[in-house]
Amino acid sequence: KVDVTIEITEKATVEKIPVIQEDTKLSEIKDKINKIAEIPDSQIKTESKLFEISPSDGQLVKVSVKDQFSFVLPGNPTTGYQWVLDNSEEIKNSKLLDYLNADQNGRYVQDPSLTLMVGVGGKFYFDFKAKSKGTVHAKFSYRRPWEKESDLNQKVDVTIEITEKATVEKIP
């Protein structure tokens, strides 16, 4: 027995389509697969993957073409330090990834805290979308924005391996 459900969104509505059930005939399965193959990518709901990473070398992350994903690093900008994507220009010029943040500092979200608390840490998010198959590095450092890179800064070097995404094709 195989049960598969595909979720399609259109105009803020969600529809669940059961694809294959126990008593489904081969011709019905073919029709359902062909119907799925006609769905435009823009209507297929995908969730962004979150990768919580920490300062160390040699980290490997595997994603598929068209995946949207984020690297999450803990930090506290009230100390004067923040995570910086050191090779943001290299990635922006890459044909492999889209960097979705406005600048090399990513976006910061403070951890929940009591009202009016200052000095609370949080997380830095660096958002990407995989465009094509290949391998690329994302290099981060935890430093003051006005200081240049130094060996004293915490660093993270992540290898991003992008593979082809599984597709559904029409059956003749």
PDB file of C-alpha atoms in Angstrom:
ATOM      1  CA  LYS A   1       0.000   0.000   0.000  1.00  0.00           C
ATOM      2  CA  VAL A   2       1.323   3.436  -0.969  1.00  0.00           C
ATOM      3  CA  ASP A   3      -0.273   6.711   0.149  1.00  0.00           C
ATOM      4  CA  VAL A   4       1.130   9.943  -1.230  1.00  0.00           C
ATOM      5  CA  THR A   5      -0.271  13.420  -0.652  1.00  0.00           C
ATOM      6  CA  ILE A   6       0.728  16.518  -2.616  1.00  0.00           C
ATOM      7  CA  GLU A   7      -0.152  19.925  -1.200  1.00  0.00           C
ATOM      8  CA  ILE A   8      -0.994  22.658  -3.718  1.00  0.00           C
ATOM      9  CA  THR A   9      -1.621  26.283  -2.802  1.00  0.00           C
ATOM     10  CA  GLU A  10      -3.439  28.775  -4.965  1.00  0.00           C
ATOM     11  CA  LYS A  11      -5.019  32.057  -3.889  1.00  0.00           C
ATOM     12  CA  ALA A  12      -4.534  31.303  -0.167  1.00  0.00           C
ATOM     13  CA  THR A  13      -6.351  27.962  -0.353  1.00  0.00           C
ATOM     14  CA  VAL A  14      -4.827  24.588   0.292  1.00  0.00           C
ATOM     15  CA  GLU A  15      -5.973  21.447  -1.470  1.00  0.00           C
ATOM     16  CA  LYS A  16      -4.728  17.956  -0.675  1.00  0.00           C
ATOM     17  CA  ILE A  17      -4.737  15.480  -3.539  1.00  0.00           C
ATOM     18  CA  PRO A  18      -4.435  11.774  -2.660  1.00  0.00           C
ATOM     19  CA  VAL A  19      -2.198  10.429  -5.415  1.00  0.00           C
ATOM     20  CA  ILE A  20      -2.094   6.649  -5.062  1.00  0.00           C
ATOM     21  CA  GLN A  21      -4.354   4.464  -2.952  1.00  0.00           C
ATOM     22  CA  GLU A  22      -4.542   0.714  -2.506  1.00  0.00           C
ATOM     23  CA  ASP A  23      -7.244   0.044  -5.113  1.00  0.00           C
ATOM     24  CA  THR A  24      -6.060   2.533  -7.763  1.00  0.00           C
ATOM     25  CA  LYS A  25      -5.782   1.196 -11.338  1.00  0.00           C
ATOM     26  CA  LEU A  26      -2.626   1.757 -13.384  1.00  0.00           C
ATOM     27  CA  SER A  27      -4.413   4.088 -15.841  1.00  0.00           C
ATOM     28  CA  GLU A  28      -5.665   6.219 -12.907  1.00  0.00           C
ATOM     29  CA  ILE A  29      -2.140   6.404 -11.462  1.00  0.00           C
ATOM     30  CA  LYS A  30      -0.820   7.564 -14.848  1.00  0.00           C
ATOM     31  CA  ASP A  31      -3.526  10.266 -15.062  1.00  0.00           C
ATOM     32  CA  LYS A  32      -2.743  11.520 -11.536  1.00  0.00           C
ATOM     33  CA  ILE A  33       1.019  11.657 -12.176  1.00  0.00           C
ATOM     34  CA  ASN A  34       0.421  13.589 -15.417  1.00  0.00           C
ATOM     35  CA  LYS A  35      -1.836  16.019 -13.534  1.00  0.00           C
ATOM     36  CA  ILE A  36       0.930  16.591 -10.948  1.00  0.00           C
ATOM     37  CA  ALA A  37       3.527  17.086 -13.709  1.00  0.00           C
ATOM     38  CA  GLU A  38       1.445  19.987 -15.082  1.00  0.00           C
ATOM     39  CA  ILE A  39       1.473  21.931 -11.779  1.00  0.00           C
ATOM     40  CA  PRO A  40       3.685  25.046 -12.134  1.00  0.00           C
ATOM     41  CA  ASP A  41       6.572  25.326  -9.657  1.00  0.00           C
ATOM     42  CA  SER A  42       5.088  28.580  -8.345  1.00  0.00           C
ATOM     43  CA  GLN A  43       2.100  26.656  -6.931  1.00  0.00           C
ATOM     44  CA  ILE A  44       4.111  23.959  -5.184  1.00  0.00           C
ATOM     45  CA  LYS A  45       4.596  24.828  -1.528  1.00  0.00           C
ATOM     46  CA  THR A  46       8.161  24.359  -0.300  1.00  0.00           C
ATOM     47  CA  GLU A  47       9.436  25.026   3.174  1.00  0.00           C
ATOM     48  CA  SER A  48      12.717  26.764   3.819  1.00  0.00           C
ATOM     49  CA  LYS A  49      15.273  24.457   5.416  1.00  0.00           C
ATOM     50  CA  LEU A  50      17.073  25.753   8.519  1.00  0.00           C
ATOM     51  CA  PHE A  51      20.630  24.649   9.242  1.00  0.00           C
ATOM     52  CA  GLU A  52      21.870  25.624  12.701  1.00  0.00           C
ATOM     53  CA  ILE A  53      25.629  25.797  12.396  1.00  0.00           C
ATOM     54  CA  SER A  54      28.391  26.513  14.878  1.00  0.00           C
ATOM     55  CA  PRO A  55      31.974  27.749  14.620  1.00  0.00           C
ATOM     56  CA  SER A  56      34.037  24.887  13.217  1.00  0.00           C
ATOM     57  CA  ASP A  57      35.617  23.865   9.960  1.00  0.00           C
ATOM     58  CA  GLY A  58      34.550  21.292   7.445  1.00  0.00           C
ATOM     59  CA  GLN A  59      30.766  21.492   7.657  1.00  0.00           C
ATOM     60  CA  LEU A  60      28.861  20.059   4.691  1.00  0.00           C
ATOM     61  CA  VAL A  61      25.242  20.863   3.796  1.00  0.00           C
ATOM     62  CA  LYS A  62      23.384  19.108   0.967  1.00  0.00           C
ATOM     63  CA  VAL A  63      20.445  20.798  -0.772  1.00  0.00           C
ATOM     64  CA  SER A  64      18.618  20.411  -4.092  1.00  0.00           C
ATOM     65  CA  VAL A  65      18.189  22.869  -6.948  1.00  0.00           C
ATOM     66  CA  LYS A  66      15.328  25.310  -6.146  1.00  0.00           C
ATOM     67  CA  ASP A  67      15.575  24.624  -2.385  1.00  0.00           C
ATOM     68  CA  GLN A  68      15.353  27.684  -0.175  1.00  0.00           C
ATOM     69  CA  PHE A  69      17.435  27.372   2.987  1.00  0.00           C
ATOM     70  CA  SER A  70      18.961  29.406   5.804  1.00  0.00           C
ATOM     71  CA  PHE A  71      22.026  29.134   7.969  1.00  0.00           C
ATOM     72  CA  VAL A  72      21.329  30.070  11.583  1.00  0.00           C
ATOM     73  CA  LEU A  73      24.117  31.279  13.877  1.00  0.00           C
ATOM     74  CA  PRO A  74      23.698  32.355  17.521  1.00  0.00           C
ATOM     75  CA  GLY A  75      24.971  35.802  18.425  1.00  0.00           C
ATOM     76  CA  ASN A  76      24.463  39.016  20.334  1.00  0.00           C
ATOM     77  CA  PRO A  77      24.981  42.286  18.438  1.00  0.00           C
ATOM     78  CA  THR A  78      24.788  44.325  21.678  1.00  0.00           C
ATOM     79  CA  THR A  79      28.373  43.136  22.297  1.00  0.00           C
ATOM     80  CA  GLY A  80      29.478  44.891  19.101  1.00  0.00           C
ATOM     81  CA  TYR A  81      29.960  41.579  17.317  1.00  0.00           C
ATOM     82  CA  GLN A  82      27.815  40.142  14.558  1.00  0.00           C
ATOM     83  CA  TRP A  83      28.005  37.331  12.047  1.00  0.00           C
ATOM     84  CA  VAL A  84      29.144  38.441   8.591  1.00  0.00           C
ATOM     85  CA  LEU A  85      29.041  36.489   5.322  1.00  0.00           C
ATOM     86  CA  ASP A  86      32.601  37.256   4.240  1.00  0.00           C
ATOM     87  CA  ASN A  87      32.218  36.028   0.663  1.00  0.00           C
ATOM     88  CA  SER A  88      28.759  37.519  -0.031  1.00  0.00           C
ATOM     89  CA  GLU A  89      29.899  39.164  -3.291  1.00  0.00           C
ATOM     90  CA  GLU A  90      31.373  35.891  -4.540  1.00  0.00           C
ATOM     91  CA  ILE A  91      28.086  34.118  -3.782  1.00  0.00           C
ATOM     92  CA  LYS A  92      25.983  36.910  -5.336  1.00  0.00           C
ATOM     93  CA  ASN A  93      28.036  36.582  -8.547  1.00  0.00           C
ATOM     94  CA  SER A  94      27.765  32.787  -8.448  1.00  0.00           C
ATOM     95  CA  LYS A  95      25.482  30.959 -10.831  1.00  0.00           C
ATOM     96  CA  LEU A  96      24.801  28.359  -8.139  1.00  0.00           C
ATOM     97  CA  LEU A  97      23.053  30.346  -5.366  1.00  0.00           C
ATOM     98  CA  ASP A  98      20.869  33.378  -4.846  1.00  0.00           C
ATOM     99  CA  TYR A  99      21.726  35.238  -1.627  1.00  0.00           C
ATOM    100  CA  LEU A 100      18.381  36.568  -0.393  1.00  0.00           C
ATOM    101  CA  ASN A 101      19.493  39.057   2.299  1.00  0.00           C
ATOM    102  CA  ALA A 102      20.073  42.762   1.649  1.00  0.00           C
ATOM    103  CA  ASP A 103      23.687  42.780   2.842  1.00  0.00           C
ATOM    104  CA  GLN A 104      26.459  40.570   4.194  1.00  0.00           C
ATOM    105  CA  ASN A 105      25.067  40.822   7.756  1.00  0.00           C
ATOM    106  CA  GLY A 106      22.053  38.590   7.107  1.00  0.00           C
ATOM    107  CA  ARG A 107      19.050  39.268   9.302  1.00  0.00           C
ATOM    108  CA  TYR A 108      18.938  39.219  13.087  1.00  0.00           C
ATOM    109  CA  VAL A 109      16.084  37.955  15.273  1.00  0.00           C
ATOM    110  CA  GLN A 110      16.299  38.545  19.025  1.00  0.00           C
ATOM    111  CA  ASP A 111      15.425  35.635  21.299  1.00  0.00           C
ATOM    112  CA  PRO A 112      12.153  36.030  23.237  1.00  0.00           C
ATOM    113  CA  SER A 113      12.659  37.998  26.449  1.00  0.00           C
ATOM    114  CA  LEU A 114      10.868  39.953  29.117  1.00  0.00           C
ATOM    115  CA  THR A 115       9.606  43.378  28.077  1.00  0.00           C
ATOM    116  CA  LEU A 116      12.265  46.112  27.863  1.00  0.00           C
ATOM    117  CA  MET A 117      15.199  43.724  28.419  1.00  0.00           C
ATOM    118  CA  VAL A 118      18.374  44.834  26.676  1.00  0.00           C
ATOM    119  CA  GLY A 119      21.451  42.794  25.857  1.00  0.00           C
ATOM    120  CA  VAL A 120      19.497  39.670  24.984  1.00  0.00           C
ATOM    121  CA  GLY A 121      21.098  37.480  22.343  1.00  0.00           C
ATOM    122  CA  GLY A 122      19.425  35.962  19.337  1.00  0.00           C
ATOM    123  CA  LYS A 123      20.115  34.419  15.981  1.00  0.00           C
ATOM    124  CA  PHE A 124      21.528  35.615  12.674  1.00  0.00           C
ATOM    125  CA  TYR A 125      19.846  34.153   9.588  1.00  0.00           C
ATOM    126  CA  PHE A 126      21.518  33.977   6.178  1.00  0.00           C
ATOM    127  CA  ASP A 127      19.003  33.047   3.480  1.00  0.00           C
ATOM    128  CA  PHE A 128      19.752  31.369   0.148  1.00  0.00           C
ATOM    129  CA  LYS A 129      18.058  29.710  -2.800  1.00  0.00           C
ATOM    130  CA  ALA A 130      19.867  27.030  -4.808  1.00  0.00           C
ATOM    131  CA  LYS A 131      19.853  27.786  -8.558  1.00  0.00           C
ATOM    132  CA  SER A 132      21.912  25.057 -10.198  1.00  0.00           C
ATOM    133  CA  LYS A 133      23.932  21.926  -9.503  1.00  0.00           C
ATOM    134  CA  GLY A 134      27.429  22.330  -8.067  1.00  0.00           C
ATOM    135  CA  THR A 135      29.463  23.080  -4.954  1.00  0.00           C
ATOM    136  CA  VAL A 136      30.047  26.458  -3.301  1.00  0.00           C
ATOM    137  CA  HIS A 137      31.405  27.676   0.051  1.00  0.00           C
ATOM    138  CA  ALA A 138      29.795  30.110   2.498  1.00  0.00           C
ATOM    139  CA  LYS A 139      32.358  31.735   4.807  1.00  0.00           C
ATOM    140  CA  PHE A 140      31.174  33.462   7.973  1.00  0.00           C
ATOM    141  CA  SER A 141      33.024  35.302  10.731  1.00  0.00           C
ATOM    142  CA  TYR A 142      31.838  36.739  14.050  1.00  0.00           C
ATOM    143  CA  ARG A 143      33.385  40.193  14.240  1.00  0.00           C
ATOM    144  CA  ARG A 144      32.809  43.889  14.647  1.00  0.00           C
ATOM    145  CA  PRO A 145      31.657  45.326  11.313  1.00  0.00           C
ATOM    146  CA  TRP A 146      34.376  47.983  11.213  1.00  0.00           C
ATOM    147  CA  GLU A 147      37.189  45.494  11.832  1.00  0.00           C
ATOM    148  CA  LYS A 148      38.843  43.403   9.146  1.00  0.00           C
ATOM    149  CA  GLU A 149      39.025  39.636   9.320  1.00  0.00           C
ATOM    150  CA  SER A 150      41.418  38.267  11.890  1.00  0.00           C
ATOM    151  CA  ASP A 151      42.491  34.862  13.162  1.00  0.00           C
ATOM    152  CA  LEU A 152      41.011  35.844  16.530  1.00  0.00           C
ATOM    153  CA  ASN A 153      37.436  35.879  15.149  1.00  0.00           C
ATOM    154  CA  GLN A 154      35.169  32.847  15.315  1.00  0.00           C
ATOM    155  CA  LYS A 155      34.754  31.443  11.810  1.00  0.00           C
ATOM    156  CA  VAL A 156      32.500  29.035   9.987  1.00  0.00           C
ATOM    157  CA  ASP A 157      33.213  27.583   6.559  1.00  0.00           C
ATOM    158  CA  VAL A 158      30.307  25.635   5.109  1.00  0.00           C
ATOM    159  CA  THR A 159      30.494  23.604   1.920  1.00  0.00           C
ATOM    160  CA  ILE A 160      27.141  23.659   0.131  1.00  0.00           C
ATOM    161  CA  GLU A 161      26.579  20.741  -2.231  1.00  0.00           C
ATOM    162  CA  ILE A 162      23.681  21.340  -4.620  1.00  0.00           C
ATOM    163  CA  THR A 163      22.160  18.333  -6.395  1.00  0.00           C
ATOM    164  CA  GLU A 164      19.416  18.022  -8.990  1.00  0.00           C
ATOM    165  CA  LYS A 165      15.909  18.104  -7.592  1.00  0.00           C
ATOM    166  CA  ALA A 166      13.646  15.131  -8.185  1.00  0.00           C
ATOM    167  CA  THR A 167      11.020  15.957 -10.789  1.00  0.00           C
ATOM    168  CA  VAL A 168       7.732  14.471 -11.870  1.00  0.00           C
ATOM    169  CA  GLU A 169       7.474  13.959 -15.623  1.00  0.00           C
ATOM    170  CA  LYS A 170       4.495  13.040 -17.740  1.00  0.00           C
ATOM    171  CA  ILE A 171       4.071   9.387 -18.649  1.00  0.00           C
ATOM    172  CA  PRO A 172       3.372   8.849 -22.363  1.00  0.00           C
TER     173      PRO A 172
END
